[in-house]
Short mmCIF file of C-alpha atoms and ligand atoms in Angstrom, two decimals:
data_model
loop_
_atom_site.label_atom_id
_atom_site.label_comp_id
_atom_site.label_asym_id
_atom_site.label_seq_id
_atom_site.Cartn_x
_atom_site.Cartn_y
_atom_site.Cartn_z
CA GLN A 1 -81.54 226.71 122.78
CA LYS A 2 -82.89 225.56 126.13
CA ALA A 3 -82.28 229.10 127.39
CA ARG A 4 -84.26 230.49 124.45
CA LEU A 5 -87.15 228.13 125.23
CA VAL A 6 -87.33 229.21 128.86
CA ILE A 7 -87.25 232.92 128.02
CA ASN A 8 -89.85 232.54 125.27
CA GLU A 9 -92.12 230.59 127.57
CA ALA A 10 -91.93 233.25 130.27
CA ARG A 11 -92.66 235.97 127.72
CA ALA A 12 -95.58 234.04 126.26
CA LYS A 13 -97.09 233.99 129.73
CA GLY A 14 -96.71 237.73 129.86
CA ALA A 15 -94.36 237.48 132.82
CA THR A 16 -91.92 240.29 133.52
CA GLU A 17 -89.83 238.00 135.68
CA VAL A 18 -88.58 234.50 135.00
CA VAL A 19 -89.30 232.34 138.04
CA GLU A 20 -86.17 231.21 139.85
CA PHE A 21 -86.48 227.52 139.08
CA GLN A 22 -86.79 228.31 135.35
CA ALA A 23 -84.04 230.92 135.49
CA GLN A 24 -81.75 228.18 136.81
CA GLU A 25 -82.39 226.32 133.56
CA VAL A 26 -81.03 229.32 131.69
CA LEU A 27 -77.90 229.26 133.85
CA ARG A 28 -77.39 225.56 133.28
CA ALA A 29 -77.73 226.09 129.53
CA TYR A 30 -74.80 228.50 129.82
CA ASN A 31 -72.84 226.01 131.92
CA LEU A 32 -72.95 228.29 134.92
CA PRO A 33 -72.42 226.51 138.25
CA THR A 34 -75.72 226.22 140.14
CA PRO A 35 -76.38 224.38 143.40
CA ASN A 36 -78.41 221.18 143.17
CA THR A 37 -82.04 222.27 143.48
CA VAL A 38 -85.44 220.56 143.43
CA LEU A 39 -88.92 222.08 143.53
CA ALA A 40 -91.00 220.58 146.35
CA ARG A 41 -94.77 221.03 146.36
CA SER A 42 -95.30 219.38 149.74
CA SER A 43 -93.31 218.79 152.91
CA ASP A 44 -92.95 215.12 151.89
CA GLU A 45 -91.44 216.16 148.59
CA ALA A 46 -89.16 218.58 150.43
CA VAL A 47 -87.84 215.82 152.68
CA ALA A 48 -87.42 213.45 149.75
CA GLY A 49 -85.53 216.15 147.88
CA ALA A 50 -83.31 216.91 150.85
CA ASP A 51 -82.56 213.20 151.35
CA LYS A 52 -81.46 213.05 147.74
CA ILE A 53 -79.38 216.24 147.83
CA GLY A 54 -77.79 215.50 151.20
CA TYR A 55 -77.87 217.55 154.40
CA PRO A 56 -77.60 220.36 155.31
CA VAL A 57 -79.94 222.03 152.80
CA VAL A 58 -81.52 225.41 152.15
CA LEU A 59 -85.28 225.91 151.71
CA LYS A 60 -86.60 228.87 149.69
CA ILE A 61 -90.14 229.99 148.98
CA ALA A 62 -91.11 229.29 145.37
CA SER A 63 -93.64 231.81 144.09
CA PRO A 64 -93.75 233.80 140.86
CA GLN A 65 -94.98 236.81 142.85
CA ILE A 66 -92.23 236.74 145.50
CA SER A 67 -88.84 237.67 144.14
CA HIS A 68 -87.29 239.06 147.32
CA LYS A 69 -87.63 235.89 149.31
CA SER A 70 -85.92 236.97 152.53
CA ASP A 71 -88.35 239.88 152.88
CA VAL A 72 -91.09 237.40 153.75
CA GLY A 73 -88.88 235.09 155.82
CA GLY A 74 -88.75 232.85 152.77
CA VAL A 75 -85.21 231.49 153.09
CA LYS A 76 -83.89 229.08 155.70
CA VAL A 77 -80.31 227.90 155.46
CA ASN A 78 -78.36 225.11 157.12
CA LEU A 79 -81.27 222.74 157.77
CA PRO A 80 -79.60 219.69 159.32
CA ASP A 81 -82.21 216.91 159.02
CA ALA A 82 -85.62 215.77 157.77
CA GLU A 83 -87.50 217.19 160.73
CA ALA A 84 -85.95 220.62 160.25
CA VAL A 85 -86.86 220.50 156.55
CA ARG A 86 -90.46 219.54 157.30
CA ASN A 87 -90.85 222.34 159.84
CA ALA A 88 -89.18 224.86 157.56
CA PHE A 89 -91.50 223.94 154.70
CA PHE A 90 -94.62 224.63 156.81
CA ASP A 91 -93.11 227.72 158.33
CA ILE A 92 -92.00 229.31 155.06
CA THR A 93 -95.16 228.57 153.09
CA ALA A 94 -97.49 229.63 155.94
CA ARG A 95 -95.66 232.88 156.47
CA ALA A 96 -95.57 233.70 152.76
CA GLN A 97 -99.28 232.94 152.52
CA ARG A 98 -99.96 235.28 155.43
CA LEU A 99 -97.71 238.14 154.32
CA ARG A 100 -98.55 237.91 150.63
CA PRO A 101 -102.12 236.56 150.41
CA GLU A 102 -102.34 237.38 146.69
CA ALA A 103 -99.28 235.26 145.84
CA TYR A 104 -99.50 231.82 144.26
CA ILE A 105 -97.24 229.57 146.34
CA ALA A 106 -95.84 226.69 144.29
CA GLY A 107 -93.99 225.25 147.28
CA CYS A 108 -90.32 225.50 148.21
CA LEU A 109 -87.04 225.04 146.44
CA VAL A 110 -84.78 222.61 148.26
CA GLN A 111 -81.17 223.50 147.61
CA GLU A 112 -77.71 222.24 148.31
CA MET A 113 -75.81 224.40 150.84
CA ALA A 114 -72.68 226.13 149.61
CA PRO A 115 -69.63 225.24 151.71
CA LYS A 116 -68.83 227.27 154.82
CA GLY A 117 -66.66 230.34 154.55
CA CYS A 118 -67.80 231.43 151.11
CA LYS A 119 -67.73 235.09 150.15
CA GLU A 120 -70.92 236.60 148.70
CA ILE A 121 -70.62 238.41 145.42
CA ILE A 122 -73.12 240.13 143.15
CA ILE A 123 -72.88 239.99 139.38
CA GLY A 124 -75.53 241.53 137.20
CA PHE A 125 -76.46 243.80 134.35
CA LYS A 126 -79.00 246.49 133.54
CA ARG A 127 -79.81 247.36 129.98
CA ASP A 128 -79.47 251.01 129.09
CA ASP A 129 -81.54 252.22 126.13
CA GLN A 130 -78.62 254.17 124.79
CA PHE A 131 -75.52 252.26 125.81
CA GLY A 132 -76.75 248.69 125.98
CA PRO A 133 -76.01 246.25 128.82
CA LEU A 134 -74.15 247.74 131.76
CA LEU A 135 -72.48 244.98 133.75
CA MET A 136 -72.08 245.25 137.47
CA PHE A 137 -69.79 243.55 139.96
CA GLY A 138 -69.61 243.93 143.72
CA LEU A 139 -69.68 242.39 147.14
CA GLY A 140 -73.03 240.69 147.57
CA GLY A 141 -75.50 239.77 150.24
CA ILE A 142 -76.12 242.33 152.95
CA TYR A 143 -73.10 244.37 151.89
CA VAL A 144 -74.54 245.56 148.57
CA GLU A 145 -76.90 248.08 150.10
CA ILE A 146 -74.61 249.14 152.93
CA LEU A 147 -71.26 249.52 151.22
CA LYS A 148 -72.38 250.30 147.67
CA ASP A 149 -69.01 248.91 146.65
CA ILE A 150 -69.83 248.18 143.02
CA ALA A 151 -67.98 248.54 139.72
CA PHE A 152 -69.54 248.89 136.26
CA ARG A 153 -68.54 248.12 132.66
CA LEU A 154 -70.40 248.18 129.38
CA ALA A 155 -70.75 244.87 127.51
CA PRO A 156 -69.09 243.11 125.82
CA LEU A 157 -66.59 242.08 128.44
CA GLY A 158 -63.27 240.42 127.63
CA ARG A 159 -61.09 238.49 130.06
CA ASP A 160 -58.99 241.58 130.78
CA ASP A 161 -62.09 243.67 131.49
CA ALA A 162 -63.33 240.98 133.85
CA LYS A 163 -60.01 241.00 135.74
CA ALA A 164 -60.05 244.81 135.87
CA ILE A 165 -63.63 245.19 137.11
CA ILE A 166 -62.92 242.76 139.95
CA ARG A 167 -59.87 244.79 141.04
CA GLU A 168 -61.85 248.02 140.98
CA ILE A 169 -63.99 247.45 144.05
CA LYS A 170 -62.69 248.65 147.41
CA SER A 171 -63.21 245.23 148.93
CA TYR A 172 -60.86 243.59 146.44
CA MET A 173 -58.38 242.88 149.21
CA LEU A 174 -61.11 240.99 151.09
CA LEU A 175 -61.39 238.70 148.08
CA LYS A 176 -57.63 238.22 147.96
CA GLY A 177 -57.87 236.99 151.53
CA VAL A 178 -56.93 238.59 154.82
CA ARG A 179 -55.10 237.10 157.81
CA GLY A 180 -53.78 234.07 156.00
CA GLU A 181 -57.08 233.29 154.30
CA PRO A 182 -56.61 231.89 150.78
CA PRO A 183 -57.80 234.05 147.87
CA ILE A 184 -61.12 233.24 146.24
CA ASN A 185 -61.11 231.45 142.90
CA PHE A 186 -60.86 234.58 140.75
CA GLN A 187 -61.00 232.68 137.50
CA ALA A 188 -64.39 231.22 138.39
CA ILE A 189 -65.71 234.74 139.00
CA GLU A 190 -64.22 236.03 135.75
CA ASP A 191 -65.91 233.16 133.92
CA ILE A 192 -69.28 234.11 135.40
CA LEU A 193 -68.76 237.76 134.44
CA LEU A 194 -67.94 236.76 130.86
CA THR A 195 -71.00 234.53 130.70
CA MET A 196 -73.18 237.31 132.07
CA SER A 197 -71.85 239.55 129.29
CA GLU A 198 -72.71 236.87 126.71
CA LEU A 199 -76.20 236.42 128.17
CA SER A 200 -76.82 240.17 128.00
CA LEU A 201 -75.96 240.24 124.30
CA ASP A 202 -77.76 236.99 123.41
CA PHE A 203 -81.09 238.12 124.90
CA PRO A 204 -82.04 241.74 124.14
CA GLU A 205 -85.37 241.11 125.84
CA ILE A 206 -83.69 240.60 129.22
CA GLN A 207 -83.90 244.02 130.84
CA GLU A 208 -82.01 243.09 134.00
CA ALA A 209 -80.29 240.06 135.42
CA GLU A 210 -78.81 239.62 138.84
CA PHE A 211 -76.89 236.81 140.47
CA ASN A 212 -77.00 237.63 144.17
CA PRO A 213 -75.29 235.97 145.77
CA VAL A 214 -72.63 234.14 143.87
CA LEU A 215 -70.98 232.13 146.65
CA VAL A 216 -67.27 231.65 146.15
CA ASN A 217 -64.37 230.18 148.07
CA ALA A 218 -60.81 229.19 147.14
CA GLU A 219 -62.06 226.18 145.17
CA LYS A 220 -65.18 227.18 143.30
CA ALA A 221 -68.14 229.47 142.78
CA VAL A 222 -71.89 228.76 142.60
CA VAL A 223 -74.76 231.02 141.60
CA ALA A 224 -77.07 230.64 144.60
CA ASP A 225 -79.77 233.14 143.56
CA VAL A 226 -80.82 234.50 140.21
CA ARG A 227 -83.33 237.13 139.11
CA ILE A 228 -84.08 237.69 135.42
CA THR A 229 -86.36 240.59 134.47
CA LEU A 230 -87.84 240.86 130.98
CA SER A 231 -88.78 244.00 129.12
P1 ADP B 301 -83.39 236.46 148.34
O1 ADP B 301 -82.28 237.29 147.75
O2 ADP B 301 -84.53 236.31 147.39
O3 ADP B 301 -83.83 236.94 149.68
P2 ADP B 301 -81.45 234.25 148.34
O4 ADP B 301 -81.66 233.02 147.54
O5 ADP B 301 -80.43 235.21 147.83
O6 ADP B 301 -82.86 234.96 148.58
O7 ADP B 301 -81.04 233.79 149.80
C1 ADP B 301 -80.80 234.73 150.84
C2 ADP B 301 -79.43 234.48 151.47
O8 ADP B 301 -79.34 233.13 151.93
C3 ADP B 301 -78.26 234.63 150.51
O9 ADP B 301 -77.85 235.97 150.39
C4 ADP B 301 -77.21 233.74 151.15
O10 ADP B 301 -76.57 234.42 152.21
C5 ADP B 301 -78.03 232.61 151.74
N1 ADP B 301 -78.09 231.47 150.79
C6 ADP B 301 -78.94 231.33 149.76
N2 ADP B 301 -78.73 230.18 149.09
C7 ADP B 301 -77.70 229.57 149.70
C8 ADP B 301 -76.99 228.33 149.48
N3 ADP B 301 -77.33 227.49 148.49
N4 ADP B 301 -75.96 228.03 150.30
C9 ADP B 301 -75.64 228.86 151.32
N5 ADP B 301 -76.25 230.03 151.58
C10 ADP B 301 -77.28 230.39 150.80
MG1 MG B 302 -80.59 236.95 146.72
#
C-alpha cells in the first residue's frame, strides 16, 4: 500500500519518473534490500547523515531532473570522513547546478557503501504494449553498454525462470566465481528478479523499471540504484 501511495503521488504531480528517494520507498515496501540512505539538504545534514550511517559513505545528487547522476559527476563513492563528505556535497551540488542550470537540486543522498568486491548486476523490465512486461537481467555498471550481455523473459517469472535467465548470460561463469572466488548469492538475485516480476504486474502504470546496479557478493545483494518510469 505504501508502494501504491508513492506511485500515485508521483503521478498526481504529473511526473514521468519517480525520484530515487521515493522509489526506494517502493523497494522497501516490497522488502527489497536497499542500502541505508538519507536525504541531505545541506552539507551539515550530509555529515550528520554520514555519522549516523557510518563511514565510508556514498554521496549522490538528488534532483528530479537528473536521473543519470554520473553524467554530471553526481556520484562520489568511498568517502572516508566528515571532511570528505562536506567537500563532496559542495562539489556535487555546484557541478550539477552548473551543468544543469534548469534542474531543481534538492541536495544529496547519503548512502551506505556496499562491501568491497561486489559484482554489479542490472535487473529491470520494459513494458511492451503487446506482450506485457519484458524482464531483463545482465551484468551491470559499465559493462551493460559495452558487453550487451543481457537475457530477457516475459513476466510472470517463476523460480525456475529466474534460475534459467541468470544462467543465460555469457558472464554467468563470472558470477559463479573465477580463480577461487566464491559464487555470488544466487538466491538473493533470484528473489530480486521474482520481486521485479511482481512489481511489473502490480503496477501497469510503470512503463520501465531498472535496478542498476544491484551489488552482490557471496553473502547478500543490495539495490544501490533504482529508476522507475511511469507511462
Ligand atoms: P547513476 O546510475 O545515476 O549514475 P548510481 O547510483 O548507479 O548512479 O551510481 C553510479 C555507480 O556508483 C554505480 O554503478 C556503482 O558502481 C557505484 N555505487 C553506487 N551506489 C553505491 C553503493 N551504495 N555502494 C557502492 N558503490 C555504489
Ligand atoms: Mg545506476
